[in-house]
Coordinates of C-alpha atoms and ligand atoms in Angstrom, one line a residue:
M16 CA 19.1 36.5 18.0
T17 CA 18.4 37.5 14.4
N18 CA 16.6 35.3 11.9
T19 CA 18.1 37.2 8.9
F20 CA 21.0 35.8 6.9
P21 CA 24.0 37.9 5.6
K22 CA 23.2 40.0 2.5
H23 CA 25.1 37.9 0.0
F24 CA 24.5 34.5 1.5
L25 CA 24.6 31.9 -1.2
W26 CA 21.4 29.9 -1.3
G27 CA 21.8 26.9 -3.5
A28 CA 20.8 23.4 -4.4
S29 CA 22.9 20.4 -5.3
I30 CA 23.0 17.3 -7.5
S31 CA 25.5 15.0 -9.1
A32 CA 25.8 13.8 -12.7
H33 CA 25.3 10.0 -12.4
Q34 CA 22.4 10.3 -9.9
T35 CA 20.4 12.6 -12.2
E36 CA 21.5 12.7 -15.8
G37 CA 20.7 9.2 -17.2
A38 CA 21.5 9.1 -20.9
Y39 CA 24.3 6.9 -19.8
Q40 CA 25.5 6.0 -23.2
S41 CA 24.3 9.0 -25.2
D42 CA 26.3 11.4 -27.3
G43 CA 29.5 9.4 -27.0
K44 CA 29.5 9.0 -23.1
G45 CA 31.7 6.2 -21.8
L46 CA 30.8 3.9 -18.9
S47 CA 31.8 4.9 -15.4
V48 CA 32.1 2.7 -12.3
Q49 CA 28.6 3.8 -11.3
D50 CA 27.2 2.3 -14.6
T51 CA 28.9 -1.0 -14.0
R52 CA 29.0 -1.4 -10.2
Q53 CA 27.6 -4.5 -8.5
R54 CA 24.4 -3.8 -6.7
D55 CA 23.0 -5.7 -3.8
N56 CA 19.4 -5.0 -4.6
H57 CA 18.2 -5.3 -8.2
D58 CA 14.6 -4.2 -7.3
I59 CA 15.8 -0.6 -7.3
T60 CA 16.6 1.4 -10.4
D61 CA 20.1 1.8 -11.7
F62 CA 21.6 5.0 -13.2
T63 CA 20.8 4.4 -16.8
V64 CA 17.9 6.8 -17.0
A65 CA 17.9 8.3 -13.5
V66 CA 15.7 11.4 -13.8
D67 CA 16.9 12.1 -17.3
H68 CA 18.3 15.5 -16.3
Y69 CA 20.6 15.3 -19.4
H70 CA 17.5 15.9 -21.6
H71 CA 15.5 17.9 -19.0
Y72 CA 18.3 20.3 -17.9
K73 CA 16.6 23.4 -19.3
E74 CA 13.3 22.7 -17.6
D75 CA 15.1 21.8 -14.3
I76 CA 17.1 25.0 -14.4
R77 CA 14.0 27.1 -15.2
L78 CA 12.3 25.6 -12.1
L79 CA 15.4 26.2 -9.9
A80 CA 15.6 29.8 -11.1
E81 CA 11.9 30.2 -10.2
M82 CA 12.8 28.9 -6.7
G83 CA 15.4 31.7 -6.6
I84 CA 18.7 29.8 -6.0
K85 CA 21.9 31.8 -6.5
V86 CA 24.2 28.7 -6.7
F87 CA 23.8 25.4 -8.5
R88 CA 26.1 22.6 -7.5
F89 CA 26.4 19.9 -10.0
S90 CA 29.1 17.5 -11.2
I91 CA 30.6 16.9 -14.6
A92 CA 30.6 13.3 -15.8
W93 CA 34.2 12.7 -16.6
T94 CA 33.1 10.0 -19.1
R95 CA 31.2 12.6 -21.2
I96 CA 34.4 14.5 -21.7
F97 CA 36.8 11.6 -22.0
P98 CA 34.8 8.4 -22.6
N99 CA 37.8 6.3 -21.6
G100 CA 39.1 8.7 -19.0
R101 CA 41.8 10.1 -21.2
G102 CA 42.6 10.5 -25.0
E103 CA 40.3 12.2 -27.5
I104 CA 37.9 14.8 -26.2
N105 CA 34.3 14.0 -26.8
Q106 CA 33.0 17.3 -28.3
K107 CA 29.4 16.5 -27.7
G108 CA 30.0 15.9 -24.0
L109 CA 32.1 19.1 -23.7
Q110 CA 29.3 21.0 -25.4
H111 CA 26.7 19.7 -23.0
Y112 CA 28.2 21.4 -20.0
N113 CA 28.8 24.5 -22.0
D114 CA 25.1 24.6 -22.6
V115 CA 24.3 23.9 -18.9
I116 CA 26.6 26.7 -17.7
D117 CA 25.2 29.2 -20.2
E118 CA 21.7 28.2 -19.2
L119 CA 22.5 28.8 -15.5
L120 CA 24.2 32.2 -16.2
K121 CA 21.1 33.2 -18.2
Y122 CA 19.2 33.2 -14.9
G123 CA 22.1 34.7 -12.9
I124 CA 22.8 31.4 -11.1
Q125 CA 26.5 30.7 -10.3
P126 CA 27.8 27.2 -11.2
Y127 CA 29.7 25.4 -8.4
I128 CA 31.1 22.4 -10.3
T129 CA 32.3 19.2 -8.8
L130 CA 35.0 17.6 -10.9
N131 CA 34.2 14.1 -9.9
H132 CA 31.4 12.6 -7.9
F133 CA 31.9 8.8 -7.4
D134 CA 31.9 8.1 -11.2
L135 CA 35.4 7.3 -12.2
P136 CA 35.7 6.2 -15.8
Q137 CA 35.5 2.4 -16.0
A138 CA 38.4 2.3 -18.4
L139 CA 40.6 3.8 -15.7
E140 CA 39.2 1.4 -13.1
D141 CA 40.3 -1.4 -15.4
E142 CA 43.8 -0.1 -15.2
G143 CA 43.8 -0.1 -11.4
G144 CA 41.5 2.9 -10.6
W145 CA 42.6 5.2 -7.8
S146 CA 45.3 2.6 -6.8
A147 CA 47.2 3.5 -9.9
R148 CA 49.3 6.6 -10.1
T149 CA 48.3 6.9 -13.8
T150 CA 44.8 7.8 -12.7
V151 CA 46.2 10.9 -11.0
E152 CA 47.7 12.0 -14.3
A153 CA 44.5 11.3 -16.1
F154 CA 42.5 13.3 -13.6
K155 CA 44.9 16.2 -13.8
H156 CA 44.5 16.3 -17.6
Y157 CA 40.7 16.0 -17.3
A158 CA 40.6 18.9 -14.8
E159 CA 42.8 21.1 -17.0
T160 CA 40.5 20.4 -19.9
V161 CA 37.4 21.5 -18.1
F162 CA 39.1 24.5 -16.5
E163 CA 40.2 25.6 -19.9
A164 CA 36.8 25.0 -21.5
Y165 CA 34.5 26.5 -18.8
G166 CA 36.8 28.7 -16.6
D167 CA 35.9 31.9 -18.5
R168 CA 32.3 31.5 -17.0
A169 CA 32.6 29.0 -14.2
K170 CA 34.7 30.4 -11.4
H171 CA 33.8 28.1 -8.5
W172 CA 35.0 24.5 -8.4
L173 CA 34.8 21.5 -6.0
T174 CA 37.4 18.8 -6.3
I175 CA 36.4 15.1 -5.6
N176 CA 33.2 14.4 -3.8
E177 CA 33.5 12.8 -0.4
P178 CA 36.7 10.8 -0.8
N179 CA 36.3 10.0 2.9
I180 CA 32.9 8.3 2.5
M181 CA 33.9 6.7 -0.8
L182 CA 36.8 4.9 0.9
L183 CA 35.0 4.2 4.2
V184 CA 31.8 3.0 2.6
D185 CA 33.4 1.4 -0.4
K186 CA 31.1 -1.6 -0.7
K187 CA 28.0 0.6 -0.8
I188 CA 29.4 3.3 -3.1
L189 CA 31.7 1.3 -5.4
G190 CA 30.2 -2.1 -5.1
K191 CA 33.4 -3.7 -3.8
E192 CA 35.6 -3.8 -0.7
I193 CA 39.1 -2.3 -1.0
P194 CA 41.8 -3.9 1.2
L195 CA 43.2 -1.4 3.8
Q196 CA 46.7 -1.1 2.3
E197 CA 45.2 -0.3 -1.1
K198 CA 42.5 1.9 0.4
Y199 CA 45.0 4.3 1.9
Q200 CA 47.2 4.3 -1.2
Q201 CA 44.1 5.4 -3.0
F202 CA 43.6 8.1 -0.3
H203 CA 47.0 9.5 -1.1
H204 CA 46.3 9.5 -4.9
L205 CA 42.9 11.1 -4.4
M206 CA 44.4 13.8 -2.3
I207 CA 47.3 14.4 -4.7
A208 CA 44.8 14.6 -7.6
E209 CA 43.0 17.2 -5.5
K210 CA 46.3 19.2 -5.0
Y211 CA 46.8 19.2 -8.8
A212 CA 43.2 20.6 -9.2
F213 CA 44.0 23.4 -6.7
K214 CA 47.2 24.3 -8.5
R215 CA 45.8 24.2 -12.0
C216 CA 42.5 25.9 -11.2
H217 CA 44.5 28.9 -9.8
E218 CA 46.9 28.9 -12.8
L219 CA 44.3 28.5 -15.5
I220 CA 41.2 30.4 -14.3
E221 CA 41.3 34.1 -13.7
G222 CA 39.6 34.6 -10.3
G223 CA 39.0 30.9 -10.0
K224 CA 38.2 29.5 -6.6
I225 CA 38.3 25.9 -5.5
G226 CA 37.7 23.8 -2.5
P227 CA 37.6 20.2 -1.2
V228 CA 34.2 18.6 -0.7
P229 CA 34.3 16.0 2.1
N230 CA 31.5 14.7 4.2
I231 CA 32.2 16.1 7.7
S232 CA 30.4 15.0 10.8
L233 CA 31.6 15.2 14.4
V234 CA 32.2 11.9 16.1
Y235 CA 31.0 11.8 19.7
P236 CA 32.3 9.5 22.4
A237 CA 29.6 7.1 23.7
T238 CA 30.4 8.0 27.3
S239 CA 32.9 10.0 29.4
K240 CA 35.2 7.0 29.7
P241 CA 38.7 8.1 28.6
L242 CA 38.9 5.2 26.2
D243 CA 35.7 6.1 24.5
N244 CA 37.0 9.6 24.0
Q245 CA 40.1 8.0 22.5
A246 CA 37.9 6.0 20.1
A247 CA 36.2 9.3 19.1
L248 CA 39.6 10.9 18.5
Y249 CA 40.7 8.2 16.1
F250 CA 37.5 8.0 14.2
N251 CA 37.3 11.8 14.0
S252 CA 40.8 11.7 12.5
V253 CA 40.2 8.8 10.1
R254 CA 36.7 10.0 9.0
N255 CA 37.2 13.8 9.0
W256 CA 40.5 15.5 9.7
A257 CA 42.9 13.3 7.8
Y258 CA 41.3 14.6 4.6
L259 CA 41.0 18.2 5.5
D260 CA 44.4 18.4 7.1
F261 CA 45.9 17.1 3.8
S262 CA 43.8 19.6 1.8
C263 CA 44.3 22.7 4.0
F264 CA 47.6 22.0 5.8
G265 CA 49.3 19.7 3.3
R266 CA 50.2 17.0 5.9
Y267 CA 49.2 13.7 7.3
N268 CA 48.0 14.3 10.8
T269 CA 49.7 12.3 13.7
V270 CA 46.6 10.4 14.9
F271 CA 46.0 9.2 11.3
K272 CA 49.6 8.3 10.9
D273 CA 49.4 6.2 14.0
Y274 CA 46.3 4.5 12.7
L275 CA 48.1 3.7 9.5
N276 CA 51.2 2.4 11.3
R277 CA 49.2 0.2 13.6
N278 CA 47.5 -1.3 10.6
N279 CA 50.8 -1.8 8.9
V280 CA 49.8 0.4 6.0
T281 CA 52.7 2.0 4.1
I282 CA 52.0 4.7 1.6
T283 CA 54.1 5.3 -1.4
I284 CA 54.7 9.0 -1.9
A285 CA 56.1 10.2 -5.2
P286 CA 59.0 12.8 -5.3
E287 CA 56.9 15.5 -6.7
D288 CA 54.2 15.2 -4.0
K289 CA 55.9 17.2 -1.2
E290 CA 56.0 20.3 -3.3
L291 CA 52.3 19.9 -4.2
M292 CA 51.2 19.1 -0.7
E293 CA 52.9 22.1 0.9
N294 CA 52.2 24.8 -1.7
H295 CA 48.7 24.4 -3.0
F296 CA 45.7 25.1 -0.9
P297 CA 41.9 25.6 -1.2
D298 CA 40.1 29.0 -1.1
F299 CA 37.1 27.6 0.9
V300 CA 35.9 24.3 2.3
A301 CA 32.7 22.8 0.9
M302 CA 31.2 20.4 3.3
N303 CA 28.4 17.8 3.2
F304 CA 26.6 17.0 6.4
Y305 CA 23.7 14.7 7.2
T306 CA 24.3 13.2 10.6
T307 CA 26.7 12.8 13.4
V308 CA 28.2 9.5 14.6
T309 CA 29.0 8.1 18.0
V310 CA 31.6 5.5 18.9
E311 CA 33.0 3.6 21.9
K312 CA 36.2 1.6 22.4
P313 CA 35.5 -2.0 21.3
T314 CA 36.1 -4.4 24.2
K315 CA 35.5 -7.6 22.3
K316 CA 35.2 -8.4 18.6
D317 CA 31.5 -9.1 19.0
G318 CA 31.5 -11.4 15.9
M319 CA 31.4 -8.3 13.7
A320 CA 33.5 -8.0 10.6
N321 CA 35.9 -5.0 10.7
G322 CA 34.7 -2.3 8.5
I323 CA 32.0 0.3 7.8
S324 CA 29.1 -0.5 5.6
D325 CA 27.1 2.7 6.1
Q326 CA 27.5 6.2 7.4
Q327 CA 25.6 5.2 10.5
S328 CA 27.1 4.4 13.9
E329 CA 25.7 0.8 14.0
D330 CA 27.8 -0.3 11.1
I331 CA 31.2 1.0 12.3
M332 CA 33.7 -1.4 13.7
E333 CA 37.5 -1.4 13.6
W334 CA 38.9 -3.7 16.2
G335 CA 41.4 -1.9 18.4
F336 CA 40.1 1.6 17.4
Y337 CA 36.4 2.2 17.5
K338 CA 32.9 0.7 17.4
G339 CA 29.6 2.4 16.6
F340 CA 27.3 3.2 19.4
T341 CA 23.6 4.1 19.1
N342 CA 23.2 7.6 20.4
P343 CA 20.2 7.5 22.7
Y344 CA 19.6 11.3 22.4
L345 CA 19.0 11.4 18.7
K346 CA 16.0 10.7 16.6
K347 CA 16.3 8.9 13.3
N348 CA 14.8 9.3 9.8
E349 CA 12.9 6.5 8.1
F350 CA 16.1 5.3 6.6
N351 CA 17.8 5.0 10.0
W352 CA 20.0 8.1 9.7
T353 CA 20.3 10.1 13.0
I354 CA 19.1 13.7 12.9
D355 CA 21.3 16.1 14.7
P356 CA 20.9 19.8 13.9
D357 CA 22.8 20.9 17.0
G358 CA 25.7 18.7 15.8
L359 CA 25.7 20.7 12.6
K360 CA 26.5 23.9 14.5
T361 CA 29.2 22.2 16.5
T362 CA 30.7 20.6 13.3
L363 CA 30.8 24.0 11.6
Q364 CA 32.4 25.7 14.6
T365 CA 35.0 22.9 15.0
L366 CA 35.8 23.0 11.3
Y367 CA 36.1 26.8 11.1
D368 CA 38.3 26.9 14.2
R369 CA 40.6 24.3 12.7
Y370 CA 41.0 25.8 9.2
H371 CA 39.8 29.4 9.2
L372 CA 38.5 29.2 5.7
P373 CA 35.1 30.2 4.4
I374 CA 32.6 27.3 4.4
I375 CA 29.8 26.4 2.1
I376 CA 27.5 23.5 2.9
T377 CA 27.1 21.6 -0.4
E378 CA 24.9 18.8 0.9
N379 CA 22.3 18.5 3.7
G380 CA 18.8 17.2 3.4
L381 CA 16.3 14.6 4.2
G382 CA 15.8 11.4 2.3
A383 CA 12.1 10.3 2.5
K384 CA 9.4 8.4 0.7
D385 CA 7.3 11.2 -0.8
E386 CA 3.8 10.8 -2.1
L387 CA 2.4 12.5 -5.1
T388 CA -1.3 13.3 -4.5
A389 CA -4.0 13.0 -7.1
D390 CA -4.0 16.8 -7.6
G391 CA -0.2 16.9 -8.2
K392 CA 1.0 18.0 -4.8
I393 CA 3.7 16.7 -2.5
H394 CA 3.2 17.7 1.2
D395 CA 6.7 17.1 2.5
T396 CA 6.3 18.9 5.9
Y397 CA 8.9 16.5 7.4
R398 CA 11.5 17.8 4.9
I399 CA 10.7 21.5 5.7
N400 CA 11.1 20.7 9.4
Y401 CA 14.4 19.1 8.8
L402 CA 15.7 22.0 6.7
K403 CA 14.4 24.5 9.1
Q404 CA 16.2 23.0 12.1
H405 CA 19.5 22.8 10.2
I406 CA 19.2 26.2 8.6
D407 CA 18.5 27.6 12.1
Q408 CA 21.8 26.1 13.3
C409 CA 23.6 27.6 10.3
L410 CA 22.3 31.0 11.5
Q411 CA 23.5 30.3 15.0
A412 CA 26.9 29.2 13.7
I413 CA 27.2 32.5 11.8
E414 CA 26.3 34.4 14.9
A415 CA 29.0 32.5 16.8
G416 CA 31.6 33.8 14.3
V417 CA 31.8 31.0 11.6
D418 CA 32.3 32.3 8.1
L419 CA 29.6 30.3 6.5
I420 CA 29.0 31.7 3.1
G421 CA 26.3 29.5 1.7
Y422 CA 23.9 26.6 2.0
S423 CA 23.2 24.3 -1.0
P424 CA 21.1 21.4 0.2
W425 CA 20.7 17.9 -1.3
S426 CA 19.0 17.9 -3.6
A427 CA 17.7 20.3 -6.2
I428 CA 15.5 17.7 -7.8
D429 CA 14.7 14.1 -7.0
L430 CA 17.5 11.8 -7.9
V431 CA 18.6 8.2 -7.5
S432 CA 20.0 7.6 -4.1
V433 CA 23.4 5.9 -3.7
H434 CA 21.9 2.6 -2.9
E435 CA 18.2 3.1 -2.2
G436 CA 17.0 4.0 -5.6
I437 CA 14.4 6.6 -6.4
S438 CA 12.2 5.7 -3.5
K439 CA 14.4 7.7 -1.2
R440 CA 13.8 11.2 -2.4
Y441 CA 15.6 14.4 -1.4
G442 CA 14.5 17.0 -4.0
F443 CA 12.5 20.2 -3.9
I444 CA 11.2 19.1 -7.2
Y445 CA 9.5 15.7 -7.5
V446 CA 10.2 13.6 -10.5
D447 CA 7.4 11.2 -11.4
R448 CA 8.9 7.8 -11.9
T449 CA 9.1 4.6 -9.8
E450 CA 11.9 2.1 -9.4
Q451 CA 10.7 0.0 -12.3
D452 CA 8.5 2.4 -14.3
E453 CA 10.1 5.5 -15.9
K454 CA 6.6 6.9 -16.5
D455 CA 6.7 10.4 -18.0
L456 CA 9.4 11.8 -15.7
A457 CA 7.2 14.9 -15.2
R458 CA 8.4 17.5 -12.7
Y459 CA 6.2 18.8 -9.7
R460 CA 7.0 21.4 -7.2
K461 CA 6.9 20.1 -3.6
D462 CA 5.7 22.1 -0.6
S463 CA 9.4 22.4 0.3
F464 CA 9.9 24.2 -3.0
Y465 CA 7.6 27.0 -2.1
W466 CA 9.0 27.1 1.5
Y467 CA 12.6 27.4 0.2
Q468 CA 11.5 30.0 -2.4
E469 CA 10.1 32.2 0.4
L470 CA 13.2 31.8 2.5
I471 CA 15.5 32.8 -0.3
K472 CA 13.3 35.7 -1.2
T473 CA 13.2 37.2 2.3
N474 CA 16.7 35.9 3.3
Q475 CA 15.0 35.1 6.6
L476 CA 14.1 31.9 8.4
P477 CA 10.4 32.1 9.1
S478 CA 9.8 32.0 12.8
Ligands
BGP524 C1 26.3 11.7 0.0 C2 26.6 11.7 -1.5 C3 25.5 11.9 -2.4 C4 24.1 11.5 -1.8 C5 24.0 11.6 -0.3 C6 22.8 10.8 0.2 O1 27.2 10.9 0.6 O2 27.6 12.7 -1.8 O3 25.8 11.5 -3.7 O4 23.7 10.4 -2.4 O5 25.1 11.2 0.3 O6 23.1 9.5 0.4 P1 22.0 8.4 -0.1 O7 21.9 8.5 -1.5 O8 22.7 7.1 0.3 O9 20.8 8.6 0.7

């Protein structure tokens, strides 16, 4: 068993726009649904300043270059390019990402750009958001605009971040619950928007490559009872394969179709969709992975509301289909997320066997409460351990024949978590601020920064 990675393995680090940039109304930026969303807990920070990456991008990129990354995954805030989702281009917004891309290329870092990461323009949301077909048109135009503006230098693109988690965990991510019928009409629109992005990226960018970016985690049955296995089959389909089957095969899978039928959901498919679905495909799959989930067949309603409020097993319940089950074999992090490095290898193998496309991991990491010591250090051994265990499983998956081309963990720098503020940190670089006090936003290298730097330099996992 080797501990060396393939020669051109793409070591990276990832962020999203709204969780890092701040400057939420600067230089003509419009509001997104992340700027306006209802939050349960107002003691944690919102996204107005975040870690002010908008103004610190040069410093941040310099630090990331020092760490040695080859790939930087970030997203474009649609509302910087089109403040209202469509219409006049905001030149200052367009220029900002020109500058970011040039800065990355100066250090030889390849941009991997997510077109949209949870931050739909509020103006489009007001017109129905992803429930409205017109949002697909607006997305297509936005995607064409950025492909044309940056495609001479940015060759790698990701479509829409985790549409599966955005729809399943709607309350947490969007601040509101979407009724099932509407949710799966949104599914169709999101996936058609993605198909347009595949098509136009290939048409507009010479050598352009593009992939979907779902959150993929295997779903385990709680026991060997046949009905628990059936519950896992359904949740695997609804959570994982419905999305990738659409992206990579251009079809609704049969288990998912049955799930929709049994829920009386009918999806409106436009005449032009068939051509798009069947002819435009990704070049690779980008995958985010944090945890696996375990389900059983529900036997009684248990007084739980149908739905999913988190990625964790405990919160999953859809009467007639599946119910979350606490996996007794897995440890949890301090935010109650299970840790399952072996599950990463199995997930990679399952995904590769299904689609036979190169895979890049674009999120994986440990959210934790870090402590800045008086001498400016962050001893995040727990994060190093987490990364080490998962990277080891990446190596094992490669040995087992999976075409894993890169690993770009979450996150490059500390950022504001989806609903747990800045106290839940993921970065290699610490940003000095608290929930209520922005302080000086100074950057500090964590112990994991040096560990990852060494790993990239040697291309080897230290034993
Ligand atoms: C993914 C999202 C990221 C990120 C991550 C960690 O689902 O793509 O945006 O936030 O999860 O989640 P959290 O911030 O809830 O810890």
